[in-house]
Tab-separated table of C-alpha atoms and ligand atoms in Angstrom:
chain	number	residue	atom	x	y	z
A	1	UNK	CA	34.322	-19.701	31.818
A	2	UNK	CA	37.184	-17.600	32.954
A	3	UNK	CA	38.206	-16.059	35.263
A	4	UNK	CA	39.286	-12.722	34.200
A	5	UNK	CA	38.550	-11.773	30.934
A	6	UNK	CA	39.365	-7.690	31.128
A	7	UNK	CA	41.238	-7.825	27.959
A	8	UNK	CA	38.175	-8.548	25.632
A	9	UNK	CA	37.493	-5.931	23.524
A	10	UNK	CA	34.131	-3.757	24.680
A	11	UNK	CA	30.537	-4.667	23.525
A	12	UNK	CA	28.169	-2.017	21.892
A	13	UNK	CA	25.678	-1.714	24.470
A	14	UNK	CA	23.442	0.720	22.728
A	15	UNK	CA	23.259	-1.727	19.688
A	16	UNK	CA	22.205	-4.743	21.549
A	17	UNK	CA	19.496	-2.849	23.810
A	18	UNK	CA	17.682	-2.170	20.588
A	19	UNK	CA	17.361	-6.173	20.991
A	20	UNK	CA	15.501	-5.886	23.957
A	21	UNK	CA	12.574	-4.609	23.840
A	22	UNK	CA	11.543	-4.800	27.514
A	23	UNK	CA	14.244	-2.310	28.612
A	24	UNK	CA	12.883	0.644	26.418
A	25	UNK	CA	9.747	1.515	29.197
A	26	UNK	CA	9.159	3.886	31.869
A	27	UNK	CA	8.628	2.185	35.655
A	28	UNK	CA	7.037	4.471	38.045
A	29	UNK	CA	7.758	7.608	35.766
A	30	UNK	CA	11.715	6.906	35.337
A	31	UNK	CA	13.468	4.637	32.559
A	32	UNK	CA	14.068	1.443	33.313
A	33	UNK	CA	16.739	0.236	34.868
A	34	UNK	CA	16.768	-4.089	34.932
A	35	UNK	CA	19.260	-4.818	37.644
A	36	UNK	CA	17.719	-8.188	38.405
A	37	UNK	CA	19.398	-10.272	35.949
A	38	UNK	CA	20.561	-12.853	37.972
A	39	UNK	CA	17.055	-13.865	38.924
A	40	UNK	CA	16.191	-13.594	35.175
A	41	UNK	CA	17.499	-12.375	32.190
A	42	UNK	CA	15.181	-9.600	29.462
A	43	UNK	CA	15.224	-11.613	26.117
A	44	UNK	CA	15.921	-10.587	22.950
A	45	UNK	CA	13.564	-10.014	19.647
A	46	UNK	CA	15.675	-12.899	18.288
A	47	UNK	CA	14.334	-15.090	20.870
A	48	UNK	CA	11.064	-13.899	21.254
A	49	UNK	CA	11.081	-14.624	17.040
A	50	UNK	CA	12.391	-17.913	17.683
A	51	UNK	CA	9.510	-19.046	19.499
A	52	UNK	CA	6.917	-16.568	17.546
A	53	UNK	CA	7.733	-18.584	14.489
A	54	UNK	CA	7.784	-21.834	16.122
A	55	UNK	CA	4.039	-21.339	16.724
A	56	UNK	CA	2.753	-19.908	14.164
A	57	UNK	CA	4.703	-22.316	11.329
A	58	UNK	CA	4.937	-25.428	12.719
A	59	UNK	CA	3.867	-26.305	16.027
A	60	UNK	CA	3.055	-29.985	16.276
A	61	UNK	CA	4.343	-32.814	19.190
A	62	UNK	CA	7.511	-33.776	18.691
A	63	UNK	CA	8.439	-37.840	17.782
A	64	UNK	CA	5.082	-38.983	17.504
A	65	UNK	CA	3.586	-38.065	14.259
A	66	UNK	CA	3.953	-38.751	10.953
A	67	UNK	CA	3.293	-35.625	9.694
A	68	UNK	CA	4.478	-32.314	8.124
A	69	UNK	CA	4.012	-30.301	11.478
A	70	UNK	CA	5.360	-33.047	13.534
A	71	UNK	CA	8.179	-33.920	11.385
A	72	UNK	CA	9.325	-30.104	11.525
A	73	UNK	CA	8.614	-29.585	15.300
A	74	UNK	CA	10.766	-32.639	15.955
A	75	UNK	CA	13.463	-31.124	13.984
A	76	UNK	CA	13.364	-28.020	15.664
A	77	UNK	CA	13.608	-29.588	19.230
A	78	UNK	CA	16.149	-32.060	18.283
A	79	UNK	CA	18.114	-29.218	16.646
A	80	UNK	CA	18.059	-26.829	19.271
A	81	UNK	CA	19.848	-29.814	21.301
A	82	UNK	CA	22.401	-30.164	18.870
A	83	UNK	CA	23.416	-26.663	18.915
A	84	UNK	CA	22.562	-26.282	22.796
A	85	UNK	CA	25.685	-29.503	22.636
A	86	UNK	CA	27.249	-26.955	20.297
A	87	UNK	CA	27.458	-24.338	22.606
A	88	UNK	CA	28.548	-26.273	25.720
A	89	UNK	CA	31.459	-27.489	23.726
A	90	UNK	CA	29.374	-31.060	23.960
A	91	UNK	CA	30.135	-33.695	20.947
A	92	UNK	CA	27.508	-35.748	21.573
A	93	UNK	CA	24.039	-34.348	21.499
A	94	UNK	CA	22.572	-37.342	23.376
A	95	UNK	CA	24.426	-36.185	26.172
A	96	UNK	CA	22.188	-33.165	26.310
A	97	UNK	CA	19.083	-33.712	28.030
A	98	UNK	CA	16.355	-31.204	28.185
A	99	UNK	CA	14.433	-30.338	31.594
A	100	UNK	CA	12.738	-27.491	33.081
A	101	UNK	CA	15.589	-25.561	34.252
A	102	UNK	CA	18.498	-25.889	36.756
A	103	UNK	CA	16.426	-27.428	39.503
A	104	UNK	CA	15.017	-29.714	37.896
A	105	UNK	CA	18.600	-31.073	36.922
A	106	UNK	CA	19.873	-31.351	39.664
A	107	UNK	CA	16.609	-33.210	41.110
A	108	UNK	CA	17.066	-35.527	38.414
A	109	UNK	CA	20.627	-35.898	39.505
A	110	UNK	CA	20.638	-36.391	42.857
A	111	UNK	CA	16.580	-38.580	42.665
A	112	UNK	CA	18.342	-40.869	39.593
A	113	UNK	CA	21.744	-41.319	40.463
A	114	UNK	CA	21.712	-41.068	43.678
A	115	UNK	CA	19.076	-43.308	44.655
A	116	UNK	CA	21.031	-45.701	42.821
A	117	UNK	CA	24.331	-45.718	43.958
A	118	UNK	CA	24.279	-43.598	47.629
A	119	UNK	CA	24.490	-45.564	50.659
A	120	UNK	CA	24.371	-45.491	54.549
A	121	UNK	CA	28.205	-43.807	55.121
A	122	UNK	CA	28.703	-42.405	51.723
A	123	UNK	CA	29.078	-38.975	51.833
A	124	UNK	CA	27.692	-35.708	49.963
A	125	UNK	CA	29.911	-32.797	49.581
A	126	UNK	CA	27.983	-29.481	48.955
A	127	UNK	CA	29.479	-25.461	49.822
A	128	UNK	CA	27.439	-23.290	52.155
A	129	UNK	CA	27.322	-20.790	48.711
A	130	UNK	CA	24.927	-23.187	46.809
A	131	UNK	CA	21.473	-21.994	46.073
A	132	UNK	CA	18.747	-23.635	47.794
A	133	UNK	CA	18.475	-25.725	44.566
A	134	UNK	CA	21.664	-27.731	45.047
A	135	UNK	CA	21.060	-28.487	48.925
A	136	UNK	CA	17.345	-29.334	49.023
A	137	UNK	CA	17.940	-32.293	46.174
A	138	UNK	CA	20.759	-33.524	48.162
A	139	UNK	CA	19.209	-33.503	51.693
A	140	UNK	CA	16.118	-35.357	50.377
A	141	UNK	CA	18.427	-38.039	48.539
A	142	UNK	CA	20.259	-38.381	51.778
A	143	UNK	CA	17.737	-38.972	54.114
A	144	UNK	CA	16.315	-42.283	51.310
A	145	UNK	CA	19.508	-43.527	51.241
A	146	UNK	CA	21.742	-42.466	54.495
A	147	UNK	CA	24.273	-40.789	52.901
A	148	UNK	CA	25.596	-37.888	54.799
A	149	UNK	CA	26.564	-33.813	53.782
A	150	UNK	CA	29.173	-32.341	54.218
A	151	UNK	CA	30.321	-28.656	53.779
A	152	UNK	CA	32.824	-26.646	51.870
A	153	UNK	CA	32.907	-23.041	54.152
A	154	UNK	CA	33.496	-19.888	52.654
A	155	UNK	CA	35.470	-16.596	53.940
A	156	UNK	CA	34.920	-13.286	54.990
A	157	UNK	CA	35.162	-12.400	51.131
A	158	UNK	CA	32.513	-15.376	49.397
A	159	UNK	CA	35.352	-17.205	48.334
A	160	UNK	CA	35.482	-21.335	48.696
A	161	UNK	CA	37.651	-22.626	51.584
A	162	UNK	CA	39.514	-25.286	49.392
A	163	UNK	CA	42.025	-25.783	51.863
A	164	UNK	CA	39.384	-27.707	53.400
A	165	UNK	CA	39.024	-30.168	50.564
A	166	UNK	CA	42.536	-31.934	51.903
A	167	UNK	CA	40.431	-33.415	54.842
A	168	UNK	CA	36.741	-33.375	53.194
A	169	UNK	CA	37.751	-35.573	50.425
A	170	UNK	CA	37.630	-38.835	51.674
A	171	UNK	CA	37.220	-42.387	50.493
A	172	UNK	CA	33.503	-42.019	51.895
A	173	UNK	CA	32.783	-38.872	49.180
A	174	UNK	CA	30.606	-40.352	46.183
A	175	UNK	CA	29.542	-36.660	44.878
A	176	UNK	CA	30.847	-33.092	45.404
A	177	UNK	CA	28.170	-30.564	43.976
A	178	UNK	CA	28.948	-26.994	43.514
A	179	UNK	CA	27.777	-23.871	42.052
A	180	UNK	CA	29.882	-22.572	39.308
A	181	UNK	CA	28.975	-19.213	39.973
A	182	UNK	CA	27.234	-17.842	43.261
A	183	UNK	CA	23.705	-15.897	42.732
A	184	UNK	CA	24.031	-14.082	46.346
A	185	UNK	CA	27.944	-13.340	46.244
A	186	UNK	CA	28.909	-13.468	42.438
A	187	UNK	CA	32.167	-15.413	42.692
A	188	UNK	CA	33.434	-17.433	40.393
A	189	UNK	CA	34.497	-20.774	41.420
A	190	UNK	CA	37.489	-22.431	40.283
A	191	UNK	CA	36.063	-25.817	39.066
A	192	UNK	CA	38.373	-26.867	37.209
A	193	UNK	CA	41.086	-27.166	39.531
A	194	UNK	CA	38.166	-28.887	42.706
A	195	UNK	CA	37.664	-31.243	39.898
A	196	UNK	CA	40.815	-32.725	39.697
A	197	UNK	CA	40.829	-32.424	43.384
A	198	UNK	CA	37.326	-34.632	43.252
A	199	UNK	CA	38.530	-37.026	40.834
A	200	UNK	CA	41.716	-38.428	42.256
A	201	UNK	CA	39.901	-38.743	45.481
A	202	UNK	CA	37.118	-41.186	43.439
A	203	UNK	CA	33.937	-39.069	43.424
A	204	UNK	CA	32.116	-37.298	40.744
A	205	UNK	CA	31.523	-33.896	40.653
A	206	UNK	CA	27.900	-31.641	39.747
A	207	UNK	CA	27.825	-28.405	38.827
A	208	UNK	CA	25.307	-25.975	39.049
A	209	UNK	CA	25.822	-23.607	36.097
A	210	UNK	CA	22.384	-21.271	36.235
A	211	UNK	CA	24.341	-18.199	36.487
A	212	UNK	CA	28.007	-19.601	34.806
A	213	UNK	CA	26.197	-20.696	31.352
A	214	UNK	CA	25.066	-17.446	31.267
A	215	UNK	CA	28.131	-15.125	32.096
A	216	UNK	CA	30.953	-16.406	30.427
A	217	UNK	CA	32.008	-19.160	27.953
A	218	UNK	CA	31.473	-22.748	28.913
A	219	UNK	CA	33.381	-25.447	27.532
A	220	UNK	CA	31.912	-28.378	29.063
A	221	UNK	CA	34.880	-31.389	28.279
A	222	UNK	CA	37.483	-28.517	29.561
A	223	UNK	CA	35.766	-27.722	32.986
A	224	UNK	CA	35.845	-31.060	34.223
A	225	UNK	CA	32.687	-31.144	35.694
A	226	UNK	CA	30.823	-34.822	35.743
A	227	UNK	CA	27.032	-33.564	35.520
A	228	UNK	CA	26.105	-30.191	34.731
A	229	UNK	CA	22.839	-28.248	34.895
A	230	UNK	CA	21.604	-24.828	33.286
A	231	UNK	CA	18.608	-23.011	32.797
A	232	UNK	CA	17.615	-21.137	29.760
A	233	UNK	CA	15.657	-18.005	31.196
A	234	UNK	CA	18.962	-17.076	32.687
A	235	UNK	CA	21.507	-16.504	29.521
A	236	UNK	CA	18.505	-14.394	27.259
A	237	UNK	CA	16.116	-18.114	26.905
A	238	UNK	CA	12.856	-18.792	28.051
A	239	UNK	CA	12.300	-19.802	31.492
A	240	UNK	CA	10.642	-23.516	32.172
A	241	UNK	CA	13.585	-25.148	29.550
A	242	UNK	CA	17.024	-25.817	30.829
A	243	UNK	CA	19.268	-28.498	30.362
A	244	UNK	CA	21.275	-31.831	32.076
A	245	UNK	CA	24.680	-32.702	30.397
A	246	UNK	CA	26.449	-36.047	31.661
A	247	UNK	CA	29.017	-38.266	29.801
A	248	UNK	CA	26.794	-41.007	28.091
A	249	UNK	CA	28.175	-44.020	30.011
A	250	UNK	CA	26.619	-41.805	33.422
A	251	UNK	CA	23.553	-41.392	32.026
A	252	UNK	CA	23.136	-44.955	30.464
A	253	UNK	CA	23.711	-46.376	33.720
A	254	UNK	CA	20.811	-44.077	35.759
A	255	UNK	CA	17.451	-44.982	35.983
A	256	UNK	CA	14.536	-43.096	34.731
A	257	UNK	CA	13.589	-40.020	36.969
A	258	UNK	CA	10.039	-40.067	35.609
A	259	UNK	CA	7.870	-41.876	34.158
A	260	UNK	CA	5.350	-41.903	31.039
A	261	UNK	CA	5.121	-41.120	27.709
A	262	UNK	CA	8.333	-40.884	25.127
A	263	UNK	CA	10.452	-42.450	27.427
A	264	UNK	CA	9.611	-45.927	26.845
A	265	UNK	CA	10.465	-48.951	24.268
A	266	UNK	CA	7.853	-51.423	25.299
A	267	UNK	CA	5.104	-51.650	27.975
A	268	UNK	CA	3.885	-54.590	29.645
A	269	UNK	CA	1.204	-54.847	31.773
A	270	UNK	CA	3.810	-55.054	34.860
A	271	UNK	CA	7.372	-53.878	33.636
A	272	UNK	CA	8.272	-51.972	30.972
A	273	UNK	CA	11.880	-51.085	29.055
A	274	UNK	CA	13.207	-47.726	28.132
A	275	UNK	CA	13.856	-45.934	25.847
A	276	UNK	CA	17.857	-44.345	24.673
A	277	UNK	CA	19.229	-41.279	26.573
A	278	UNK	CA	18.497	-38.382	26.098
A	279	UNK	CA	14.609	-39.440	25.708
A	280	UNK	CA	14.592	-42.331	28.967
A	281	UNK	CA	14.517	-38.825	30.805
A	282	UNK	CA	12.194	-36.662	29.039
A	283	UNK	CA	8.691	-38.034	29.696
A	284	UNK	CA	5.744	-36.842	28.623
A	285	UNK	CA	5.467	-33.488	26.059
A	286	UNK	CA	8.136	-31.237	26.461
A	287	UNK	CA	8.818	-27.909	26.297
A	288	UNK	CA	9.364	-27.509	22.212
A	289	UNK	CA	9.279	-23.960	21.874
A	290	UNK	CA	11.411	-23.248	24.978
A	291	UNK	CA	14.176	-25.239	23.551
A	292	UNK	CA	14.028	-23.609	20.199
A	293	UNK	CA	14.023	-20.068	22.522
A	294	UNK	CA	17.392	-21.327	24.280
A	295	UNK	CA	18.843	-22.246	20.848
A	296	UNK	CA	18.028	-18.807	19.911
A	297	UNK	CA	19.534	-17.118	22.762
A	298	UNK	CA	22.726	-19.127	22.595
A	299	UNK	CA	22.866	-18.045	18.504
A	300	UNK	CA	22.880	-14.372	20.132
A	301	UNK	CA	25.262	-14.948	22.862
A	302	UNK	CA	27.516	-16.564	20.659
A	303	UNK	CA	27.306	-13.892	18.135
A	304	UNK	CA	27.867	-11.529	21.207
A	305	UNK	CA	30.854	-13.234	22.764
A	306	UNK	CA	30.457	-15.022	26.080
A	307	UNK	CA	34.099	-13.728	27.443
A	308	UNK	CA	32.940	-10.208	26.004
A	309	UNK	CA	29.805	-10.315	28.198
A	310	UNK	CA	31.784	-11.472	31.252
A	311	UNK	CA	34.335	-8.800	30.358
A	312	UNK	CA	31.448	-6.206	30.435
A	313	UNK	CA	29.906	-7.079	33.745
A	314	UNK	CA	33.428	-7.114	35.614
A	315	UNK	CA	33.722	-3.546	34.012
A	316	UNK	CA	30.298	-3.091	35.568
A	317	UNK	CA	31.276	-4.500	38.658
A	318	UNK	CA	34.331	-2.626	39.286
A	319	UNK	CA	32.720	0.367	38.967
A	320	UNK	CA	30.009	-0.281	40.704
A	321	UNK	CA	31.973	-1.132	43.612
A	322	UNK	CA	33.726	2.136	43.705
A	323	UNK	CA	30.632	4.173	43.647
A	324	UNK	CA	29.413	1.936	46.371
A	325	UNK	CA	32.745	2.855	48.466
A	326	UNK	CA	31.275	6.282	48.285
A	327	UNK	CA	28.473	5.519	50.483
A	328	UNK	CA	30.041	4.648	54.290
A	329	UNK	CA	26.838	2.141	55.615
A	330	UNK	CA	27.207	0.135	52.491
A	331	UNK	CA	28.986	-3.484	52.895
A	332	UNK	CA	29.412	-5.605	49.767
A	333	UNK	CA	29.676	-9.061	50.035
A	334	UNK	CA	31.360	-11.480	47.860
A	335	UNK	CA	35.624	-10.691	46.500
A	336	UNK	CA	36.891	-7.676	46.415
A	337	UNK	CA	38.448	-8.238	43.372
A	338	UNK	CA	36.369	-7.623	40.562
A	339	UNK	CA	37.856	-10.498	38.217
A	340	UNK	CA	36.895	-13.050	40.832
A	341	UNK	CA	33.438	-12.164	39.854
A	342	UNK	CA	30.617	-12.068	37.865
A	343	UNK	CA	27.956	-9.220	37.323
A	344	UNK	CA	26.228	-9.920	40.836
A	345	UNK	CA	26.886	-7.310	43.938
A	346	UNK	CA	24.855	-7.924	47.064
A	347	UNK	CA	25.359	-5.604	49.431
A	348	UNK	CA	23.369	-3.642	52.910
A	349	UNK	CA	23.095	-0.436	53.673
A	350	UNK	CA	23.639	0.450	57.779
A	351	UNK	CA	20.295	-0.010	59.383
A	352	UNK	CA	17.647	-0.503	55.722
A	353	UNK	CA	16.165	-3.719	55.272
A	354	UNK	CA	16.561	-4.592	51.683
A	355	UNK	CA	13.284	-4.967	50.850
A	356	UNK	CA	12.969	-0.928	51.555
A	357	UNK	CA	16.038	-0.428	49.907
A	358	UNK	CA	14.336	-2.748	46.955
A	359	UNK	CA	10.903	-0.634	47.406
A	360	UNK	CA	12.520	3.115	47.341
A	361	UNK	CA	14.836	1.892	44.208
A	362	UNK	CA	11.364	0.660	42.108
A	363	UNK	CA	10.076	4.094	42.642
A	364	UNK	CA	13.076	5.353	40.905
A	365	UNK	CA	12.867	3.268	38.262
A	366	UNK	CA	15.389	0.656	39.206
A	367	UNK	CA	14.969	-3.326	39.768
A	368	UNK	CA	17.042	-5.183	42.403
A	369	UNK	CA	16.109	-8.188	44.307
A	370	UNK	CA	16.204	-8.076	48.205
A	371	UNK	CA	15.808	-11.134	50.192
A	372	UNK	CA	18.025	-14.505	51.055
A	373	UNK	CA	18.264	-15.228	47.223
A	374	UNK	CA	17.097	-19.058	47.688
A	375	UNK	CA	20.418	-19.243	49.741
A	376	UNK	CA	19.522	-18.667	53.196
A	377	UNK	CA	23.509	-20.800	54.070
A	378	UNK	CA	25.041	-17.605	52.906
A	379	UNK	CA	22.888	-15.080	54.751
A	380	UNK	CA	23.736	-16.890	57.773
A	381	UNK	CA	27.672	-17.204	57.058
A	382	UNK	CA	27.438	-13.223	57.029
A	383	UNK	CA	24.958	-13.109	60.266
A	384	UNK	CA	22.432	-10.897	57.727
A	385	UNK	CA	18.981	-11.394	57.015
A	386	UNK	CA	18.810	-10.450	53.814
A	387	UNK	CA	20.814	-8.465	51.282
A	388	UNK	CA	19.814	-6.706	48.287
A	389	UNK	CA	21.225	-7.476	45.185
A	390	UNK	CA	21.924	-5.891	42.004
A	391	UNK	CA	22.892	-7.945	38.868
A	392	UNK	CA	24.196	-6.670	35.295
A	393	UNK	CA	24.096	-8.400	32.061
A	394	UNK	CA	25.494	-7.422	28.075
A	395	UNK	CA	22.837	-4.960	27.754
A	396	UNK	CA	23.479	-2.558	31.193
A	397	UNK	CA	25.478	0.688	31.179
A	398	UNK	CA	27.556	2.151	33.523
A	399	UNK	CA	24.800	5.395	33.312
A	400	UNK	CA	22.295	2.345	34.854
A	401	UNK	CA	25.438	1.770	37.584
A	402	UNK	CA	24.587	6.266	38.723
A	403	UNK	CA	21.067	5.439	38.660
A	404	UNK	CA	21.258	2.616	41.217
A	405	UNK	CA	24.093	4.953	43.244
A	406	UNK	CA	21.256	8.133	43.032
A	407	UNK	CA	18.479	5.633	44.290
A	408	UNK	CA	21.294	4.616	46.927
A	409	UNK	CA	21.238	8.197	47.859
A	410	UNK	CA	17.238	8.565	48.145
A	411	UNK	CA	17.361	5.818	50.113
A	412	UNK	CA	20.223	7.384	52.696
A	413	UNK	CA	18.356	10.354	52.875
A	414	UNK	CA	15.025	8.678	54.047
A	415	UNK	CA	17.089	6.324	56.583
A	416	UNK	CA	19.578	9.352	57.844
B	1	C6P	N1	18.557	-18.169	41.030
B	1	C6P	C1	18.162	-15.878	41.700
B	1	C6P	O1	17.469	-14.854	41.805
B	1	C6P	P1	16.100	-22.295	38.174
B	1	C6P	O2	15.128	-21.575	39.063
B	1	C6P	O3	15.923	-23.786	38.196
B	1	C6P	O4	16.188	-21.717	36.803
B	1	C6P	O5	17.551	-21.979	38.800
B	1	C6P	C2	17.803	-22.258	40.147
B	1	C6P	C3	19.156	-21.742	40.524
B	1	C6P	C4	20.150	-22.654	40.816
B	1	C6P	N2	21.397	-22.256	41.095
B	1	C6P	C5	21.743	-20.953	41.107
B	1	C6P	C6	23.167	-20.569	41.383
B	1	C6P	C7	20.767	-19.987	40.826
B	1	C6P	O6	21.106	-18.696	40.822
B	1	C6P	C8	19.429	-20.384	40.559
B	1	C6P	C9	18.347	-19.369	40.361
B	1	C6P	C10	17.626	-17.052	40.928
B	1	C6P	O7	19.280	-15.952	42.190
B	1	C6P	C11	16.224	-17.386	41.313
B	1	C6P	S1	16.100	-17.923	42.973
């Protein structure tokens, strides 16, 4: 993912919303307009084939049977990691392992490895920007083992205070986890350069890419990055399938994060030996079609263009943020500068709560989230409550940007 990628030619917006079929409906007697992306991406008729066909050609459990059904199914799944590996830049498809999304990941990260190598005295290192899904893991972990957290701040404009990393690193640091994109201020994190920083100092570093896998290209060998966790329902997939990546010698050396079927060699009445990675940690059925559906959605980003997409939404962005400098009571959090971001803009308005500014905007048609975001660290950096939040994706226009500026306006006139 990079940073700035305003030179990429434009995308054809009106061409790909014919892919989504969701968009083309009237809410509360106005066209939609989906700013909500960040919490979950529309999905295209690609997709939504993907998965269509899946069950009604060949749906079967995957590795078990002998069969026609089961023999295709299997191929499906294991295909859709190969080119999920594909898309991640990933050489090894082993190194993929399939889960239910970005939390689940990171679970499995922090319950696997770090039950097995934290200690009393080692020490966490997480930002205050994380979603709720990168702390919680972490604090739980710490409190088996006795490992401590510490904590990246962030300034007055959402970026990462990396200055700070001089005196956080220390010989006590075992993991650094951080987001590579933030779902409450949109900025892009420079992981590649706090992974060298993590590296010389000894630790490993996580990163939580639910909104960078789906905003940008990822190359996973190039980023640096030791673990790394995405969600498909995020980047045009279906939601309960994401994915764990980790070199192979990482995840050879964890122990299973669950137990049961698929994920075994041999049982024994009282021990039992595992299976290879990627299957030691995917017990029991998984989610087949999903990870057909997030093959299928990273065909169509690919075909779309990761950097275009980013490209789009920091045209979106910028624009955006000048309407918004129209209205005086708005504040927008996150950088300033639109290339240090991705499609996300959470702002306030003066004295509305976001969840009014949220209601009035649904009447017109228009869906934002309002609330903490799952990262209630943030809210309190900024002393706010809650923001609301709008987030754009490949398929918004910048006519959906004067829609969200003429709710903006309903809602002024209501507050005064
Ligand atoms: N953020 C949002 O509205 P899951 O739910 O496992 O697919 O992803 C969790 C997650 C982890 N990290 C970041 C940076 C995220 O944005 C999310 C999901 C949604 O912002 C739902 S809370």
């Amino acid at each position: 993912m990079t940073k700035s990628v305003a030179a990429a030619p434009t995308l054809d917006v009106e061409t790909i919303r014919k892919d989504f079929p969701v968009l083309h409906q009237r809410v509360n007697g106005h066209p939609l307009v989906y700013l909500d992306n960040a919490a979950t991406s529309q999905k295209p008729v690609q997709v939504l084939e993907a998965i269509s066909a899946y069950y009604r050609g060949d749906n079967a459990n995957v590795h078990r049977g002998i069969h026609e059904l089961s023999r295709r199914a299997t191929e499906g799944y294991e295909g859709a990691r190969k080119r999920m590996a594909r898309f991640l830049g990933v050489q090894d498809p082993a190194e993929i392992v399939w889960t239910r999304g970005t939390t689940e990941g990171i679970n499995l990260v922090a319950s696997s490895w770090g039950g097995a190598n934290l200690k009393e005295g080692d020490e966490i290192l997480l930002s205050v920007m994380e979603h709720h899904s990168n702390l919680v893991p972490w604090q739980i972990v710490a409190e088996r083992t006795g490992a401590r957290i510490r904590y990246l701040e962030i300034d007055e404009e959402g970026r990462l205070e990396l200055d700070a990393l001089d005196t956080l690193l220390t010989d006590r640091t075992r993991m650094v986890s951080l987001t590579q994109m933030s779902n409450a201020l949109g900025t892009i994190n420079p992981i590649g350069r706090i992974a060298e920083r993590v590296h010389a100092a000894g630790a490993l570093l996580m990163v939580d890419g639910a909104q960078g896998a789906a905003h940008g290209e990822v190359d996973l060998p190039a980023l640096g990055a030791d673990f790394y966790a995405c969600s498909g329902h995020k980047m045009c997939g279906p939601t309960g399938i994401g994915l764990l990546w980790a070199r192979r010698e990482l995840l050879e050396a964890m122990p299973p994060y669950q137990g049961g079927g698929e994920m075994i060699r041999f049982v024994e009445r009282d021990h039992s030996t595992f299976a290879d990675i990627p299957h030691k940690f995917e017990a029991g059925t998984p989610n087949i079609a999903g990870a057909i559906g997030m093959a299928a959605a990273a065909d169509y980003l690919e075909g779309v263009g990761p950097d275009r997409i980013l490209a789009h939404e920091q045209a979106l962005v910028r624009y955006a943020m000048e309407r918004l400098a129209e209205i005086p009571e708005v504040r927008v959090y996150g950088p300033k500068d639109p290339s240090e971001r991705a499609g996300v803009l959470s702002f306030t308005m003066g004295d509305a709560h976001p969840h009014d500014i949220s209601t009035i905007l649904d009447t017109e048609g228009v869906a934002v989230r309002a609330g903490h975001h799952c990262a209630q660290l943030v809210m309190k950096r900024y002393e706010v409550a809650a923001t609301a939040r709008a987030s754009f994706y490949l398929y918004n226009t910048r006519d959906e940007v004067d829609r969200l500026i003429d709710g903006l306006a309903t809602v002024q006139s209501i507050f005064g």
